[in-house]
CSV table of C-alpha atoms in Angstrom, one decimal:
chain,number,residue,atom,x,y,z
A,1128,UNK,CA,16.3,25.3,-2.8
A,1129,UNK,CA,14.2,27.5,-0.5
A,1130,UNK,CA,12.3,26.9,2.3
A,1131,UNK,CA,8.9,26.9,-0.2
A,1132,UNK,CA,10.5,23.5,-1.0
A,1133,UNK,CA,12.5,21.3,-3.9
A,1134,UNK,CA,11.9,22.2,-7.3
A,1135,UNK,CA,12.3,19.5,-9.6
A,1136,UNK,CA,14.0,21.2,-12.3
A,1137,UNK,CA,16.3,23.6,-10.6
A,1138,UNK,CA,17.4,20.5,-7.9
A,1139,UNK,CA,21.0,20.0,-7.6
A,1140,UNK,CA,22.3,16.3,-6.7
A,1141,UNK,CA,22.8,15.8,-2.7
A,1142,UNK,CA,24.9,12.5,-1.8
A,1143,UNK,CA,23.3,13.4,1.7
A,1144,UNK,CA,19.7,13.7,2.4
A,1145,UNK,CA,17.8,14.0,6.2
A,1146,UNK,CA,15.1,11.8,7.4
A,1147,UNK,CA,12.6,13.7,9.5
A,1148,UNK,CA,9.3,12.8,11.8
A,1149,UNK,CA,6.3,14.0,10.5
A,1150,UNK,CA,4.0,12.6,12.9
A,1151,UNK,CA,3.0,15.8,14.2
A,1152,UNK,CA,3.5,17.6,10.9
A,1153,UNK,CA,3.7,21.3,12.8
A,1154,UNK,CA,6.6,19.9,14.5
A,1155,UNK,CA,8.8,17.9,12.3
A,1156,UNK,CA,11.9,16.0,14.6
A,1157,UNK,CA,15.2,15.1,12.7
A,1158,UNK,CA,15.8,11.2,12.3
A,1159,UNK,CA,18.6,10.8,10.5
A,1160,UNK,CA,21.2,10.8,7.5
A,1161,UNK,CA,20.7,9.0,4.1
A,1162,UNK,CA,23.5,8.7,1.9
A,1163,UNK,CA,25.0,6.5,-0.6
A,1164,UNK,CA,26.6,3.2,-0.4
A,1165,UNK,CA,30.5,3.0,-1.3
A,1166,UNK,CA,29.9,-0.6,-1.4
A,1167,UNK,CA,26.6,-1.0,-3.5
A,1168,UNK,CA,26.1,0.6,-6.8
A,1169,UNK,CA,22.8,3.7,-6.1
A,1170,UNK,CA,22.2,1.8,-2.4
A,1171,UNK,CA,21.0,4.1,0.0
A,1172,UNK,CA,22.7,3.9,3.7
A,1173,UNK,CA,21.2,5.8,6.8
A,1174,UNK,CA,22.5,6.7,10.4
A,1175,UNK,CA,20.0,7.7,13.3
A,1176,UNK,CA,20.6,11.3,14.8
A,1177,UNK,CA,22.4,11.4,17.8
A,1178,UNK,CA,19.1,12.9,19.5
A,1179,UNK,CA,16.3,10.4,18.0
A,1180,UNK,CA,15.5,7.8,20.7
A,1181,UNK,CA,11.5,7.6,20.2
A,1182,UNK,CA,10.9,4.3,18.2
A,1183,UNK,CA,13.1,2.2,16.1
A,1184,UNK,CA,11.6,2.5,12.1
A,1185,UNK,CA,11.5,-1.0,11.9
A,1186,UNK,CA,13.1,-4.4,13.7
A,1187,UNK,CA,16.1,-3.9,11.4
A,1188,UNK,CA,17.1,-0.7,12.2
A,1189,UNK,CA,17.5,-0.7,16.1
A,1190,UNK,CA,18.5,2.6,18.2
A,1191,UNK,CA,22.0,2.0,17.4
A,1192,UNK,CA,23.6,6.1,17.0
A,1193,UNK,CA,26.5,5.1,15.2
A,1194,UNK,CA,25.8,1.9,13.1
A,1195,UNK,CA,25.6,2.8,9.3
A,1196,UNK,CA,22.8,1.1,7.9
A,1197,UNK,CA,22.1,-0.6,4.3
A,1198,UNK,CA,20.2,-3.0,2.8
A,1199,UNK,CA,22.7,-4.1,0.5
A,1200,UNK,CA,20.5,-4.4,-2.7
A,1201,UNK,CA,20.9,-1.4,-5.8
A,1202,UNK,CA,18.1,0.7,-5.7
A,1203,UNK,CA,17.0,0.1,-2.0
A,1204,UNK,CA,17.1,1.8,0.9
A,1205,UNK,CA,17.4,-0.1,4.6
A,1206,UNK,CA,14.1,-1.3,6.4
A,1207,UNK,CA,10.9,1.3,6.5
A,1208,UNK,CA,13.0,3.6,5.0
A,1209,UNK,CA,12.2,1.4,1.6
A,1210,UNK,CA,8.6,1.9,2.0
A,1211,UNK,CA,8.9,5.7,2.0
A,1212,UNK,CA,10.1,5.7,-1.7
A,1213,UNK,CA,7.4,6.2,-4.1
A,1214,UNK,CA,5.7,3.3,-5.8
A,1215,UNK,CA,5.8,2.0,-9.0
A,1216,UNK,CA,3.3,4.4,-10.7
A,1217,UNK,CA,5.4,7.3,-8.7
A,1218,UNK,CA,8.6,6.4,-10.2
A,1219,UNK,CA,7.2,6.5,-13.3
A,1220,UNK,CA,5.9,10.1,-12.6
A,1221,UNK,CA,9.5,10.9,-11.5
A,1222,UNK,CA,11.3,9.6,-13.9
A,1223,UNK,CA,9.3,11.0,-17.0
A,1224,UNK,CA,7.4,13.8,-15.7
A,1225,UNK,CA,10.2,15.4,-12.6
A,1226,UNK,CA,12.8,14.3,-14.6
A,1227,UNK,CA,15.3,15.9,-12.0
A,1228,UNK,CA,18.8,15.9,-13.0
A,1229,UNK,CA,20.0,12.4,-11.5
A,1230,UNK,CA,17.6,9.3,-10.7
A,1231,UNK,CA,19.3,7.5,-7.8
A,1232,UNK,CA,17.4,6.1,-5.0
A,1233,UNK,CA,18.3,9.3,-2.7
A,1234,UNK,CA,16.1,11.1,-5.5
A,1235,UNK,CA,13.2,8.4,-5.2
A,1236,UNK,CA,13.0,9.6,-1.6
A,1237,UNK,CA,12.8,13.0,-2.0
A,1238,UNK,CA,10.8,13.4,-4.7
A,1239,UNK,CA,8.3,11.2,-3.5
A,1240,UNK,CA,7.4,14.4,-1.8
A,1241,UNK,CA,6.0,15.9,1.5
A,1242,UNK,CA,2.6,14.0,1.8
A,1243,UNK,CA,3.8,10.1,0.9
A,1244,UNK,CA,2.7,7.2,2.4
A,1245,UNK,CA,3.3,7.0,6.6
A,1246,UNK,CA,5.0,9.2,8.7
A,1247,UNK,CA,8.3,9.8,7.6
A,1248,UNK,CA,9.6,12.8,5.5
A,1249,UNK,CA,12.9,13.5,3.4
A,1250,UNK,CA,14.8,17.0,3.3
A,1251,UNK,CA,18.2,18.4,2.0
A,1252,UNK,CA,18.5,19.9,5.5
A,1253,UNK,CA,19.3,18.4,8.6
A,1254,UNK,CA,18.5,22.1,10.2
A,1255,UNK,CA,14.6,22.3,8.8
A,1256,UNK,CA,12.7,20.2,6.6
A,1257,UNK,CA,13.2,21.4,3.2
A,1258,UNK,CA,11.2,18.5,1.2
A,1259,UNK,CA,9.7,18.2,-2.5
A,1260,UNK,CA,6.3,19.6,-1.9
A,1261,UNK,CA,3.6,19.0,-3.8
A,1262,UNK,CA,0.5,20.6,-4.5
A,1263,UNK,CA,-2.5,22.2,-4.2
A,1264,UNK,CA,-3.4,18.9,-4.4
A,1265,UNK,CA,-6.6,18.2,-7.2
A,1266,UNK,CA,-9.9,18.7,-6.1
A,1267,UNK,CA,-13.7,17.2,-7.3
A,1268,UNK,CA,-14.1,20.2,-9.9
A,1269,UNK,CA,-10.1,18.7,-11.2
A,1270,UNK,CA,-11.1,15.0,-11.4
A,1271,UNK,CA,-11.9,14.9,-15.6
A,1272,UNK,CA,-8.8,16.7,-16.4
A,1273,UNK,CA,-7.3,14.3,-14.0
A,1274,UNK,CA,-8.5,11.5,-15.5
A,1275,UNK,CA,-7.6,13.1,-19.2
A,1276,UNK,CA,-3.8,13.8,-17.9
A,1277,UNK,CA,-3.2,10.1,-16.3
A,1278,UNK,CA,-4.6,8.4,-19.7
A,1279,UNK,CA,-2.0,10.9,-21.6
A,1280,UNK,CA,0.9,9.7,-18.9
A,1281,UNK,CA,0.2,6.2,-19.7
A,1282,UNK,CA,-0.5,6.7,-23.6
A,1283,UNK,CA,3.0,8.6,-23.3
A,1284,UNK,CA,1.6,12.0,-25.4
A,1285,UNK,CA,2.1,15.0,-24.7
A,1286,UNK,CA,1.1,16.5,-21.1
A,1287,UNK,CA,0.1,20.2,-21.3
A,1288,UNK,CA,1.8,22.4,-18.6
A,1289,UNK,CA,-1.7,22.8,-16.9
A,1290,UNK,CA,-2.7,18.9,-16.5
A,1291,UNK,CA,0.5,18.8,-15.2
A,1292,UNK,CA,0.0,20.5,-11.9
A,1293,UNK,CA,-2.1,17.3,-11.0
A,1294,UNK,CA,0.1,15.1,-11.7
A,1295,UNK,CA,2.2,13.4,-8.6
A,1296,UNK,CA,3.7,10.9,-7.9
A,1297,UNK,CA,2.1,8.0,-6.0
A,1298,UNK,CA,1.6,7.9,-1.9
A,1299,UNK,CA,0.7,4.6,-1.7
A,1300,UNK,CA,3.0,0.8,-0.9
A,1301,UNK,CA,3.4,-1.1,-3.6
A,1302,UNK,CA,1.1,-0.7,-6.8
A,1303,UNK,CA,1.5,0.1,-10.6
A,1304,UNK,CA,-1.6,1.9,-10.7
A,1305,UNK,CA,-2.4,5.1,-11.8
A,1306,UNK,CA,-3.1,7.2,-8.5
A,1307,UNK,CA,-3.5,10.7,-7.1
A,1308,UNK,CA,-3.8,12.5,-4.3
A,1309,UNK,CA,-7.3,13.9,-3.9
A,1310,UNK,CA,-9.5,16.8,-1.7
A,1311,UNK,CA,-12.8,15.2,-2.1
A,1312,UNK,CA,-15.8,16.4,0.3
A,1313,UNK,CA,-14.5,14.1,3.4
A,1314,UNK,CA,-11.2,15.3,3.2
A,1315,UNK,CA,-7.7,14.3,1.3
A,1316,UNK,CA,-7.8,11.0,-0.4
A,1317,UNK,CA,-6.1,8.8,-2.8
A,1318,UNK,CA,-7.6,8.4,-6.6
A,1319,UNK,CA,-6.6,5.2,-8.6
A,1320,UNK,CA,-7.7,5.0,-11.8
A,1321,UNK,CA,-7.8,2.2,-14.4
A,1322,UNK,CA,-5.0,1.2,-16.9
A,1323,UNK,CA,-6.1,1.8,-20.2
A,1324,UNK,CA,-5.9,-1.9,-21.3
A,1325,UNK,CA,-7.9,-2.7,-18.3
A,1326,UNK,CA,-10.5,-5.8,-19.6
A,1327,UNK,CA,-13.4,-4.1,-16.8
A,1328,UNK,CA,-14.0,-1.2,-14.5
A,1329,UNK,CA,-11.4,-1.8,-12.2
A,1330,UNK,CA,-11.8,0.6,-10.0
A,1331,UNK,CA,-15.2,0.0,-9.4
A,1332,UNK,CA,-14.9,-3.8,-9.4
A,1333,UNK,CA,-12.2,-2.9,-6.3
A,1334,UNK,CA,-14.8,-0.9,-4.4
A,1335,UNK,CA,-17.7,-3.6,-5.1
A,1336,UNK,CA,-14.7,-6.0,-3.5
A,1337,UNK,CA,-13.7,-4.1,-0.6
A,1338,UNK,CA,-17.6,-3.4,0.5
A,1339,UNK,CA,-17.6,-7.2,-0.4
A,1340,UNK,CA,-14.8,-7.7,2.1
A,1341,UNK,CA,-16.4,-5.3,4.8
A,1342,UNK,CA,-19.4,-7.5,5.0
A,1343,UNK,CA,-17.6,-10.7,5.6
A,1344,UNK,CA,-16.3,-8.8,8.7
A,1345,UNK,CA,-12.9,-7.6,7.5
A,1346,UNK,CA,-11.6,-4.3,8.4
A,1347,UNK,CA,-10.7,-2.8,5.0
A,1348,UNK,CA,-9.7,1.1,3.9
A,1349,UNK,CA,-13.4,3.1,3.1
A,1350,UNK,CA,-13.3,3.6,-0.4
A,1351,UNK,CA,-16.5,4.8,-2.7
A,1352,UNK,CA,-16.7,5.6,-6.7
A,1353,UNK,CA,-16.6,9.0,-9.1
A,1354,UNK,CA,-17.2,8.8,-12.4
A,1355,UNK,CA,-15.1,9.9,-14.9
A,1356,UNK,CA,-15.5,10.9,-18.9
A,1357,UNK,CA,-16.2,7.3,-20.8
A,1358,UNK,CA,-13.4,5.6,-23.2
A,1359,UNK,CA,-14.6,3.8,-26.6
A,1360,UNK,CA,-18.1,4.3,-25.1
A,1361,UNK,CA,-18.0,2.5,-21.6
A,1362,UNK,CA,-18.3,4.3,-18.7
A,1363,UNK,CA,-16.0,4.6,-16.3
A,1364,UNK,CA,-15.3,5.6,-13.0
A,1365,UNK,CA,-12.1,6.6,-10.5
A,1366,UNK,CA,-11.9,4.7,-7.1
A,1367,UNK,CA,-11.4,7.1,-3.7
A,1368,UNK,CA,-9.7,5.8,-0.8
A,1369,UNK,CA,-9.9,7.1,2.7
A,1370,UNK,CA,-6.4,7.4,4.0
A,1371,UNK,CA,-5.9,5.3,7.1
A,1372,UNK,CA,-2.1,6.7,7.6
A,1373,UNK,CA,-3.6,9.7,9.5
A,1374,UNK,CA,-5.7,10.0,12.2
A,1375,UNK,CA,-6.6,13.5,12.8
A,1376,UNK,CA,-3.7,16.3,12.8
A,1377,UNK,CA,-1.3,13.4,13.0
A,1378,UNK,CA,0.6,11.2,10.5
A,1379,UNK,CA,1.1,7.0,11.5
A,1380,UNK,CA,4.5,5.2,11.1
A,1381,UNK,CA,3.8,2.7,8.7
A,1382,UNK,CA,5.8,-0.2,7.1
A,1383,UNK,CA,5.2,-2.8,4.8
A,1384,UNK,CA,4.4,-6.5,6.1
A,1385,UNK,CA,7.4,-7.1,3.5
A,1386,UNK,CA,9.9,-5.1,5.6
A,1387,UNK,CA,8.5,-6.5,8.9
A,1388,UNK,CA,8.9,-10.1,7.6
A,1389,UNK,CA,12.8,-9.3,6.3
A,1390,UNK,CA,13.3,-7.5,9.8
A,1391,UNK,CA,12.5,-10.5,11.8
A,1392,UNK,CA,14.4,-13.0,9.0
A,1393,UNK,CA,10.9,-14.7,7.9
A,1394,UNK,CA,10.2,-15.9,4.9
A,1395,UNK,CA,7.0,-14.0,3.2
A,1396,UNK,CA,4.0,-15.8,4.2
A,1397,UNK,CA,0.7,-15.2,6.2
A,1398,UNK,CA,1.9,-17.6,8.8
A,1399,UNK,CA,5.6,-15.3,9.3
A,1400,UNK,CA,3.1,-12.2,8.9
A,1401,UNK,CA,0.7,-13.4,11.9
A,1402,UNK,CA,4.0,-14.5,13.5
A,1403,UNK,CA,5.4,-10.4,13.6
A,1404,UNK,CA,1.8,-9.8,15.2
A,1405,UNK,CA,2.3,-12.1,17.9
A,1406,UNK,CA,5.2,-10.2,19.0
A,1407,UNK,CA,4.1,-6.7,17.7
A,1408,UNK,CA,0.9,-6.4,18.5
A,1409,UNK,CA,-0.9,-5.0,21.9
A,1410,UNK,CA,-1.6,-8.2,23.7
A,1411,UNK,CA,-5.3,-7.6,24.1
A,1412,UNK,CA,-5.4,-7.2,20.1
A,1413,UNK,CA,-2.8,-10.4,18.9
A,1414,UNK,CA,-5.7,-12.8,18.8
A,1415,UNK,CA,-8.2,-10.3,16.9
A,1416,UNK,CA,-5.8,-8.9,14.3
A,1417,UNK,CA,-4.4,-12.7,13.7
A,1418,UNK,CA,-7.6,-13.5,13.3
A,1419,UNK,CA,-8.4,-10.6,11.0
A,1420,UNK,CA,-5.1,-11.6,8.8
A,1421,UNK,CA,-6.2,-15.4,8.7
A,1422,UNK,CA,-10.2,-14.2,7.4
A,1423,UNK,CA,-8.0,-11.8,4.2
A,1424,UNK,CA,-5.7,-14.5,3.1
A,1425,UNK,CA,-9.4,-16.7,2.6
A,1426,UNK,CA,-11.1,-13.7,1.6
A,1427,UNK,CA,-8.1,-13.3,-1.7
A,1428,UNK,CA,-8.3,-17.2,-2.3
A,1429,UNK,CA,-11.9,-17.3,-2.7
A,1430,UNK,CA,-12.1,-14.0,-4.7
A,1431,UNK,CA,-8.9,-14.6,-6.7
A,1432,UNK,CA,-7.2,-12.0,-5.5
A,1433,UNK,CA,-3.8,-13.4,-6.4
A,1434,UNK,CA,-2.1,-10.0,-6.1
A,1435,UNK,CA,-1.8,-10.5,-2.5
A,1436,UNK,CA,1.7,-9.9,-2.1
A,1437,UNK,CA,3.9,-8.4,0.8
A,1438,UNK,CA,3.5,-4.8,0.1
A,1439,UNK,CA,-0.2,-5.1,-0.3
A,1440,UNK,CA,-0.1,-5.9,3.4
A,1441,UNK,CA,0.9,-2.7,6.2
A,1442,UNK,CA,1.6,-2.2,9.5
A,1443,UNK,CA,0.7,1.0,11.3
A,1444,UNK,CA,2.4,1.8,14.4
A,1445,UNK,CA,-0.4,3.1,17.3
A,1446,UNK,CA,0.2,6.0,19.6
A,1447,UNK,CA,0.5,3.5,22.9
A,1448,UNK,CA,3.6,2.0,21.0
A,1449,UNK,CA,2.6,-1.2,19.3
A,1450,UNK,CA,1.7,-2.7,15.9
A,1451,UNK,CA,-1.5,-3.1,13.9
A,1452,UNK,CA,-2.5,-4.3,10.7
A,1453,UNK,CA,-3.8,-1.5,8.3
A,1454,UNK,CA,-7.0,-2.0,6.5
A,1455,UNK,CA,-7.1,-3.9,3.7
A,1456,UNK,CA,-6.2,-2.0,1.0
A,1457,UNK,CA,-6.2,-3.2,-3.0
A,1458,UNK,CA,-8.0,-6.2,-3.0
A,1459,UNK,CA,-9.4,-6.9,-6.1
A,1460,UNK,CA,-9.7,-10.3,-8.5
A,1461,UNK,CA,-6.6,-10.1,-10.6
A,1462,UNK,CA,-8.9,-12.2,-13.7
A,1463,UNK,CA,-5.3,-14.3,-13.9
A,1464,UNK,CA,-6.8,-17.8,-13.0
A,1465,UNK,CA,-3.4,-18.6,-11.4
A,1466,UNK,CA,-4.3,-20.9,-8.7
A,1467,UNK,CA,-1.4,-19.8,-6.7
A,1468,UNK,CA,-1.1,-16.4,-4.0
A,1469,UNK,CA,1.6,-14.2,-4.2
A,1470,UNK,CA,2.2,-15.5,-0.3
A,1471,UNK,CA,2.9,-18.2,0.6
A,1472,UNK,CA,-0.5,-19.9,2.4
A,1473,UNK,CA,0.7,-23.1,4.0
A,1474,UNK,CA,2.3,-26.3,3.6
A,1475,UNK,CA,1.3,-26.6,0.1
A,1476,UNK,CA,2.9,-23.5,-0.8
A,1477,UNK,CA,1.1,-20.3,-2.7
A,1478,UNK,CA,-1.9,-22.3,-3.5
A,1479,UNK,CA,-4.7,-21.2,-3.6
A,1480,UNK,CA,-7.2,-23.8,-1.5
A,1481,UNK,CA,-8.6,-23.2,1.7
A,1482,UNK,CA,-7.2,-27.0,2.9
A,1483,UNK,CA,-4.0,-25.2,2.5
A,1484,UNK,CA,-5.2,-22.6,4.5
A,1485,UNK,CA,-5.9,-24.3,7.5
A,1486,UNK,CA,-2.3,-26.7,7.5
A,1487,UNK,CA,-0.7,-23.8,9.5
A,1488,UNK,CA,-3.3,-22.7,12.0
A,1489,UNK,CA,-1.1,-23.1,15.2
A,1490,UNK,CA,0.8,-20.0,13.4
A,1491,UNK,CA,-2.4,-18.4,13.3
A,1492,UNK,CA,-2.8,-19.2,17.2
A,1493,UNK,CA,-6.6,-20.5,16.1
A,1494,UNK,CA,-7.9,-23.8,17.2
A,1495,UNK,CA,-9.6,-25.6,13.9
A,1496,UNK,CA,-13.3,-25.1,15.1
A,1497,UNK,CA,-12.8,-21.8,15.1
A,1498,UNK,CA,-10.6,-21.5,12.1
A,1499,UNK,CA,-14.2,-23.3,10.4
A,1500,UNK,CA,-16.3,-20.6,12.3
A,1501,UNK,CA,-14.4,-18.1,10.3
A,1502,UNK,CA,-13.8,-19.8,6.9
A,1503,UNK,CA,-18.2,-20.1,6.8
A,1504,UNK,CA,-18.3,-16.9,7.5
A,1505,UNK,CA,-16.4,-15.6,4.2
A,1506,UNK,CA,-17.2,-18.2,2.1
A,1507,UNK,CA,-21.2,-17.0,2.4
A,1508,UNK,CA,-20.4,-14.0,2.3
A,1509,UNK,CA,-18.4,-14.1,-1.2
A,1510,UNK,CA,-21.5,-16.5,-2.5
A,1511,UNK,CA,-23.2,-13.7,-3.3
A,1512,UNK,CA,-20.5,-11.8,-4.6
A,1513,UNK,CA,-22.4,-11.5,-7.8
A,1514,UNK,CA,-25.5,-9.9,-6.5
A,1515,UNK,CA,-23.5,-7.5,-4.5
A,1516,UNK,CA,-21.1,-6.4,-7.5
A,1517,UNK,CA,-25.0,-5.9,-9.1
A,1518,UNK,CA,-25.9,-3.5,-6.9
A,1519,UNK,CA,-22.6,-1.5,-6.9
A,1520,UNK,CA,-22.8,-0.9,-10.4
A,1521,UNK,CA,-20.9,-3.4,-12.1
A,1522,UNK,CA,-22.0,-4.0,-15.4
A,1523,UNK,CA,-23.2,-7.3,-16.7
A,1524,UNK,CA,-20.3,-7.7,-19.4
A,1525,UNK,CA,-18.1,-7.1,-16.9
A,1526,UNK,CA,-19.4,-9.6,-13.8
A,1527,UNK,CA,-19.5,-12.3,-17.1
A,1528,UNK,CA,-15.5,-11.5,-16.8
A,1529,UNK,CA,-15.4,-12.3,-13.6
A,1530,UNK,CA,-17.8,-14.9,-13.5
A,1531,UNK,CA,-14.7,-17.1,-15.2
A,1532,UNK,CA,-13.0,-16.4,-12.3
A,1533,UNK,CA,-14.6,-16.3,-9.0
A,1534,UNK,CA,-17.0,-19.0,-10.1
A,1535,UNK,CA,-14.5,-21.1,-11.9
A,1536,UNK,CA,-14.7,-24.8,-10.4
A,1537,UNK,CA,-11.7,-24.3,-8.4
A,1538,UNK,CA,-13.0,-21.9,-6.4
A,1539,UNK,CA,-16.5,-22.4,-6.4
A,1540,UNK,CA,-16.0,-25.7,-5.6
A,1541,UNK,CA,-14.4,-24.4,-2.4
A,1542,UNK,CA,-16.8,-22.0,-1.4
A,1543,UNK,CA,-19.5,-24.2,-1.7
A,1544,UNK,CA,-18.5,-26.7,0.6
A,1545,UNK,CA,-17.8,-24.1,3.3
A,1546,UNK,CA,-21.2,-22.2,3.0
C-alpha cells in the first residue's frame, strides 16, 4: 500500500478505513473513521474527526464528534456514506474482477475507488488519502474493446489481462447496468451499455427519453450516443453521460433522495421527496425545483418509466450551502407494463395515473391550476414521443416495442385527455 494507491490483489483487510473531502480534489480534508459494527454482522459504523465542522453528510449524521454512527442493517453503511459504495454493476466488478481478499462493506467503499459518485473519498490513512485508484480511464479509440470486455463480464468468459484495464467498477447511484468511466471529447463521462438480453437499444432508447424529457422542460443529465460493434446483426450503440457531480476543478456532495427521505424519517414518495426540498432547498429555488420534481414523477407515468425508484433520484449540495435536485438521470421506459412506480405517487399509492398525481399537491406546494399548466405541458410533449424517438435513431422494430407500452390504453388514455 503506497501512496500510488490500493492494489486489489496485494490489499490487506483494514477493520478501520478514513473518509476524506474531495471537493477540492488538490486538497483532500479528513472526515472521519469507518469501522465495523460489533453489533451488526459486515455493518459499517463511522465517527466524524475531531476537526471536520464544514457540513453534516446528511440529516442523519449531525456534527456530533463523538457519536458512533450505524445504520444498523448488514451490508450498509450510515447515511451518504451508503451512497458512496459502488453500485450494483460495481459490486459485481469487485467481487469477480478485484476479487480482493475479503468482501465486507468496508471493501465496497474502498474499492469503489478514487473518482465515485459525489464528493467523498475512502483511504486506509487518516494521515493522506491513500484510496483505490483507478485508471487511465478509457478513451474514444478504447470504446469497442470496451464494449467487447463488458459483454464478456456479463457472459462470465474469460477477460484477457488487457480488456481488463477498462474495466471499473461503477460511479453512479443505484443501477445494474453495465457502465464505465469515459474521456470522450467534452471531457470525463459515464458509459452505460446494454444488457445482453436487452429486448431494444437501450441506451439509445434512454437518450431519445432524456432529450424527450428536456423538451418537456425538465432539467435532465446531457447525454448523446456512440456506436458500438453490432450483436446477432443489430446495431448498437453505448449511451454517454455528462457528469453533473462536478462543476469545474471541484467535486459536489451528493446523496441519494433515498438517504435524504430515511434522514428526515419519511416514507419514500415524491410527496416526502418535495417535502426534504422545502426545508433543503435555497428559498428562492423551493418552488422551482418542487415544481421540477412534480413535472418527472408525470414525465415517468406517462413514459412508463416504472424504475423510478429512490436512488434514481439525487441531491447535490451547492457551494452557498443548500440542496438541489440533480438532473434527471436514467429515465427510460422499463417495457414492464406494471401500472405501478417504484414511489409512491399519492393517495392511491405507486400507481401510475396522473389523478393520483395531483391527490397530494399541497405537498408539492402547487395550486391545481397550475399543477394542470404543468401536466399539459408534458403530456404534449410525450405525444409525440414516437416522432422524436424517429429522429434519434430508434429503429422501427424497436419503437413497435415500445409502442405496447407508452401507447397502451392506460397511458394513452391519460395523455390524451391532458394534451
Amino acid at each position: 500500500m503506497t501512496a500510488a494507491g490500493i492494489n486489489p490483489s496485494t490489499y490487506v483487510p483494514q477493520n478501520q478505513l478514513y473518509v476524506w473531502a474531495l471537493v477540492n480534489p488538490a486538497q483532500p480534508v479528513l472526515v472521519g473513521e469507518l469501522g465495523l459494527s460489533s453489533l451488526v454482522a459486515d455493518c459499517a459504523t463511522f465517527t466524524y474527526d475531531a476537526q471536520w465542522w464544514h457540513f453534516p453528510l446528511s440529516e442523519d449524521l449531525p456534527l456530533l464528534h463523538s457519536q458512533v454512527f450505524t445504520a444498523g442493517e448488514r451490508g450498509s453503511a450510515p447515511g451518504a456514506l451508503d451512497d458512496a459504495r459502488p453500485d450494483r454493476w460495481g459490486e459485481r466488478i469487485i467481487r469477480h474482477i478485484d476479487r480482493p481478499a475479503r468482501l465486507s462493506i468496508l471493501e465496497m467503499l474502498l474499492f469503489a475507488g478514487d473518482d465515485r459518485f459525489g464528493a467523498l473519498g475512502v483511504s486506509v490513512s487518516a494521515q493522506r488519502y491513500i484510496p483505490r485508484r483507478l485508471g487511465p480511464y478509457p478513451a474514444l479509440s478504447d470504446l469497442s474493446a470496451l464494449s467487447l470486455a463488458v459483454d464478456g463480464v456479463q457472459a462470465q468468459a474469460p477477460v484477457s489481462a488487457d480488456m481488463l484495464r477498462l474495466i471499473h467498477p461503477g460511479v453512479t447511484l443505484g443501477g445494474a447496468r453495465p457502465k464505465a468511466l469515459l474521456h470522450s471529447d467534452v471531457g470525463p463521462c459515464v458509459v452505460k451499455f446494454a444488457e445482453l438480453d436487452d429486448a431494444v437499444d437501450t441506451p439509445l432508447v434512454e437518450h431519445a427519453t432524456m432529450t424527450l424529457a428536456a423538451l418537456a422542460g425538465i432539467h435532465v443529465a446531457a447525454t448523446g450516443v456512440l456506436p458500438i460493434p453490432p450483436r446477432h446483426g443489430k446495431a448498437r450503440h453505448a449511451l454517454t453521460i455528462q457528469r453533473f457531480d462536478r462543476q469545474g476543478p471541484y467535486r459536489l456532495h451528493c446523496m441519494s433522495a433515498r438517504t435524504a427521505m430515511r434522514a428526515a424519517r419519511l416514507p419514500e414518495s415524491y410527496s416526502a421527496l418535495a417535502t426534504v426540498l422545502l426545508r433543503l432547498a435555497h428559498p428562492d429555488r423551493q418552488v422551482a425545483q418542487r415544481e421540477e420534481l412534480f413535472k418527472r414523477m408525470v414525465f415517468n407515468i406517462l413514459m412508463d418509466n416504472t424504475d423510478d425508484h429512490e436512488r434514481n433520484h439525487s441531491l447535490r449540495l451547492t457551494f452557498d450551502g443548500y440542496h438541489e435536485l440533480t438532473p434527471a438521470y436514467d429515465v427510460v421506459p422499463t417495457l414492464l407494463n406494471l401500472g405501478y412506480q417504484a414511489l409512491m405517487v399519492g393517495s392511491a399509492g405507486a400507481q401510475s395515473s396522473l389523478g393520483n398525481a395531483l391527490t397530494e399537491l399541497s405537498e408539492f406546494g402547487i395550486k391545481r391550476p397550475r399543477a394542470v399548466e404543468l401536466i399539459r405541458q408534458v403530456a404534449r410533449t410525450v405525444d409525440g414521443w414516437e416522432s422524436h424517438f424517429t429522429r434519434q435513431g430508434v429503429c422501427t422494430a424497436d419503437v413497435e416495442l415500445l409502442r405496447a407500452s407508452i401507447d397502451r390504453d392506460a397511458l394513452r388514455q391519460q395523455r390524451i385527455a391532458w394534451c
